[in-house]
Structures are given as structure tokens and as C-alpha cells.
Coordinates of C-alpha atoms in Angstrom, one line a residue:
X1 CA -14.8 7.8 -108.5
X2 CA -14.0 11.1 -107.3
X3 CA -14.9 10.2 -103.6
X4 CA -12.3 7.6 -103.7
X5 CA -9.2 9.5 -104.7
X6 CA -10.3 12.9 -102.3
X7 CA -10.1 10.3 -99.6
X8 CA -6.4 9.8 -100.5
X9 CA -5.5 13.4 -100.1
X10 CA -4.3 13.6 -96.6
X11 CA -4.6 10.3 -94.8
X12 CA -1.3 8.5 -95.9
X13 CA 1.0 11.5 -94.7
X14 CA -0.8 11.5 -91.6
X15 CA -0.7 7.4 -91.2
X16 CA 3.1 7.8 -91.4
X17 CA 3.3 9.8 -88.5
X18 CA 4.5 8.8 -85.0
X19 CA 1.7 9.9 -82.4
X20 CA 4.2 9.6 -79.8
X21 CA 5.3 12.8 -79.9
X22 CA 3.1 15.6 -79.3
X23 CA 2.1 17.9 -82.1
X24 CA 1.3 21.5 -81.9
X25 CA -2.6 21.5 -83.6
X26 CA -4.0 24.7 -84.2
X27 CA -7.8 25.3 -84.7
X28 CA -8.3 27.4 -88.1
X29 CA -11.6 28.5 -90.2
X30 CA -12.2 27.8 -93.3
X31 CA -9.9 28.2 -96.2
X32 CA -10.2 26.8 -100.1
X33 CA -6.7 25.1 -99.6
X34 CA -8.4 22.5 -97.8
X35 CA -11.7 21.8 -99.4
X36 CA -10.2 18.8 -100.9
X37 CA -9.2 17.9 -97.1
X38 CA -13.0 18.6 -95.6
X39 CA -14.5 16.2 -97.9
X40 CA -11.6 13.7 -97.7
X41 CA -11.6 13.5 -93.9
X42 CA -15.7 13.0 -94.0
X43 CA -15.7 10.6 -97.2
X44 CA -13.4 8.4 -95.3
X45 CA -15.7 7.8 -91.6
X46 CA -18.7 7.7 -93.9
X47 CA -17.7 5.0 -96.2
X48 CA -15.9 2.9 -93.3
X49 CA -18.9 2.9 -91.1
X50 CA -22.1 4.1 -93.7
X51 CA -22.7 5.1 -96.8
X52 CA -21.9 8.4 -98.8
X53 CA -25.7 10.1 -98.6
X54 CA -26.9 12.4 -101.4
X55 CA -26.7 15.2 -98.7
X56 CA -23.3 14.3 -97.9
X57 CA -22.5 14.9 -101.6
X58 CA -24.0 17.9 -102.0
X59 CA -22.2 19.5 -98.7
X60 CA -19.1 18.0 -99.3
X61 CA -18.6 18.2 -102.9
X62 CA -19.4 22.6 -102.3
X63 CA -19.4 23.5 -98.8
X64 CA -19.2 27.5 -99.3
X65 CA -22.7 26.8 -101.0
X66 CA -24.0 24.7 -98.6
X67 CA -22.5 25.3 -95.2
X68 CA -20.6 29.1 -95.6
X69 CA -23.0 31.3 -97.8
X70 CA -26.2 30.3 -95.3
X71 CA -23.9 31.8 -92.7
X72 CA -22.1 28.6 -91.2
X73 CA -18.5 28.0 -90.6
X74 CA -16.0 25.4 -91.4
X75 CA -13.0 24.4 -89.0
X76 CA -9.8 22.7 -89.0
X77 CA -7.4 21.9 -86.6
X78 CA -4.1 21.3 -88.4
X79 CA -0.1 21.0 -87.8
X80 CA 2.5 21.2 -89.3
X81 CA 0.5 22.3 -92.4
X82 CA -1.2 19.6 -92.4
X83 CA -5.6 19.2 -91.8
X84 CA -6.2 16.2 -88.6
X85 CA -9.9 16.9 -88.8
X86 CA -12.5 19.3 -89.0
X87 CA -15.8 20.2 -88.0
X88 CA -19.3 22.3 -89.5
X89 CA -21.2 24.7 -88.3
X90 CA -24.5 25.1 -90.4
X91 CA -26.5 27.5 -90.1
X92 CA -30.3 26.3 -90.8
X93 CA -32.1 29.2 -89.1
X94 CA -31.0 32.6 -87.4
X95 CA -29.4 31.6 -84.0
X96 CA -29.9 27.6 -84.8
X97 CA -26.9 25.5 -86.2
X98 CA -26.0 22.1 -86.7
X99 CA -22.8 20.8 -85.5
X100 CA -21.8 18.6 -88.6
X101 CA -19.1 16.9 -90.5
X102 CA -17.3 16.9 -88.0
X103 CA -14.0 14.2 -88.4
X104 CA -10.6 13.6 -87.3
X105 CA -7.8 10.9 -89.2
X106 CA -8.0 7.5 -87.3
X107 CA -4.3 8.1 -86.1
X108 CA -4.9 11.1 -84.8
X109 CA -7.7 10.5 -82.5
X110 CA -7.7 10.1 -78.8
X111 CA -5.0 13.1 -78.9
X112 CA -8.0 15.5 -77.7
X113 CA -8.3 17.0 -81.6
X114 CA -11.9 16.6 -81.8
X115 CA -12.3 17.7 -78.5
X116 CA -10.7 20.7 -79.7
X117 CA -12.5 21.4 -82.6
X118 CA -16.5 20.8 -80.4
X119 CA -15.1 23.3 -78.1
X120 CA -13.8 25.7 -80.8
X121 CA -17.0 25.2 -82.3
X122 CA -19.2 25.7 -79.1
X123 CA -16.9 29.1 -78.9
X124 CA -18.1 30.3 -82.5
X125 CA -22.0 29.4 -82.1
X126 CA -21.6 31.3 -78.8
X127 CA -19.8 33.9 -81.0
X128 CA -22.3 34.1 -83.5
X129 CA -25.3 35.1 -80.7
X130 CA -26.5 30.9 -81.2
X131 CA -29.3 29.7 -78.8
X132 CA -30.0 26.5 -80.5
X133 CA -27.0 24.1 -81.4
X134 CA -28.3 20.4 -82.6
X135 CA -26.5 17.4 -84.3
X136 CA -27.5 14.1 -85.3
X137 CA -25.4 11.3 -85.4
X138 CA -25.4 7.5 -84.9
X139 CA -25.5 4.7 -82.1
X140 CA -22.7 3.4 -84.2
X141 CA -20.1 5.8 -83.2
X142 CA -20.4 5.6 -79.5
X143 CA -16.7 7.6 -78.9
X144 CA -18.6 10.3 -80.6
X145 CA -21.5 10.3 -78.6
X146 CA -19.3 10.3 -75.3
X147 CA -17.4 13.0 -76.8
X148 CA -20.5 15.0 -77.8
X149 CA -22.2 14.2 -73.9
X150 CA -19.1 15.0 -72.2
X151 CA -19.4 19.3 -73.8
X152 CA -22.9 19.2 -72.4
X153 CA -24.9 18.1 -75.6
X154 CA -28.0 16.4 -74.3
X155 CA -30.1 13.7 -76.6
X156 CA -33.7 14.2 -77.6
X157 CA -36.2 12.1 -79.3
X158 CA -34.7 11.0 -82.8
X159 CA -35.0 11.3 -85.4
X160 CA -34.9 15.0 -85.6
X161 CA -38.1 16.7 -87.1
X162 CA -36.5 17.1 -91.2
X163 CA -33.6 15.0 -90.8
X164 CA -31.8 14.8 -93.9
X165 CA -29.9 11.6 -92.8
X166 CA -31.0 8.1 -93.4
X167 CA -28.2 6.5 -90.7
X168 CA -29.2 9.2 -88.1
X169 CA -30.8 7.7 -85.4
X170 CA -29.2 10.2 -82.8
X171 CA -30.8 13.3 -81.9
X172 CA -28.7 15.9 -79.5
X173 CA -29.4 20.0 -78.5
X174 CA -26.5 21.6 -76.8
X175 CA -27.2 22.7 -73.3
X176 CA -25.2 25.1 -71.8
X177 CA -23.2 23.6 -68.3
X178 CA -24.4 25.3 -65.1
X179 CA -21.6 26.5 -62.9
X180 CA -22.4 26.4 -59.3

């Protein structure tokens, strides 16, 4: 299928790699060069741990449609050229996004990439005048939920009120960190 060879696109250059020296990652928006990268890099978590929804499809398969024309933005960090993950911010509502699709390569997590891209993203919903920032995820990606806990996203009853998921059983609103 198509799914299967866009998962192909980036993940064996990356798997090649040695992560033991450190990489200079840069956090980009959007460009059409890597639309084959943002649906690779998502395809690949959802098949490993779920499966490919409709929604995922749809988003995936055209995300200037579905995530950039509504007013959303796409990001990815990347070195060397190369994409090591990305991250979606949809916007469903003025002022309210989603924080979704978001995905780094197995080999390069736990280098502080994602962490990059939820604080580059928190940046651009603060950017865009957001006051609501949701995502929902799953109990059965508990490094992403630390991750998501540790930026000050706090969880709520789930499922979310129109959740378009079926494996969402996480519900999470962004709440801005007091400073003492």
C-alpha cells in the first residue's frame, strides 16, 4: 500500500545514524518537501502501536487541507537535511488547537527532539493569541504522556467531547505554569 512505502522514506537513513554524537536539530514550519516525511514519521508509531484511523488518513494523506488551510501549522525539527520528527497544530476553533501528530524516529528519541518540537509548538499557539490547547492521546504511550505532563498539559475526563479517535482514551488542556 501506499502507507507502507511513505513509512520507508526517512527511517533507514536515520537508523544508520550514530546517536552518540550530538546533532544540531533545528525546529522548521511546514514545507511540501516533507509531506512525504509528516505522514511517514506518523504512519510508522501508529501502525507499531494502533491502527492507521480513517482520520489519520485524511490528515496525513493532505495536511494543507486538513491541518494548514483551517489555520494550523506543521513542524519539523530536522538536521542535516534530514526530518527527526514533527508535530501539528490544528486549529478547530478561533484561539483552540489540537496539539497532534506529533512523532519523532525511534533512534532519535530521548535526545530532547520532541521536547523541542511541544515547546516550539507551545511558542506558536502562544503566537497565534491561543487560549485553549487540547490533545488526546493514549495510556499506551506513557513517555508521551510524561512528556506532555512535564510542559504543563493537565488531563481531563476522556474521551474528549467529538473525539475523532477510536484509541484515544487520553484527554489533556494545556495550562499555562505559574511562576512564583
Amino acid at each position: 500500500s501506499t502507507w507502507g512505502l511513505l513509512s520507508t522514506v526517512a527511517y533507514p537513513w536515520f537508523a544508520r545514524c550514530s546517536m552518540s554524537s550530538s546533532i544540531d536539530v533545528q525546529i522548521v514550519t511546514y514545507d511540501p518537501k516533507w509531506r512525504a516525511d509528516f505522514a511517514a514519521l506518523n504512519i510508522d508509531w501508529l501502525e507499531r502501536l494502533f491502527t492507521v484511523e480513517e482520520r489519520d488518513r485524511e490528515v496525513l494523506h493532505d495536511p494543507e487541507t486538513h491541518i494548514l488551510s483551517p489555520g494550523g501549522e506543521i513542524l519539523f525539527a530536522v538536521a542535516d537535511g534530514k526530518v527527526l520528527g514533527t508535530v501539528g497544530l490544528l486549529q478547530e476553533s478561533p484561539g483552540v488547537f489540537e496539539l497532534t501528530k506529533m512523532a519523532v524516529w525511534p533512534a532519535a528519541q530521548g535526545r530532547g527532539i520532541g521536547m523541542a518540537l511541544l515547546r516550539a509548538a507551545i511558542a506558536k499557539f502562544k503566537e497565534r493569541g491561543g487560549h485553549e490547547l487540547f490533545l488526546e492521546s493514549s495510556t499506551k504511550i506513557p513517555n508521551a504522556l510524561s512528556l506532555y505532563e512535564r510542559v504543563g498539559f493537565a488531563y481531563r475526563p476522556a474521551p474528549r467531547p467529538g473525539s475523532h479517535y477510536a484509541r484515544a482514551d487520553v484527554y489533556m488542556v494545556y495550562v499555562e505554569p505559574q511562576v512564583d
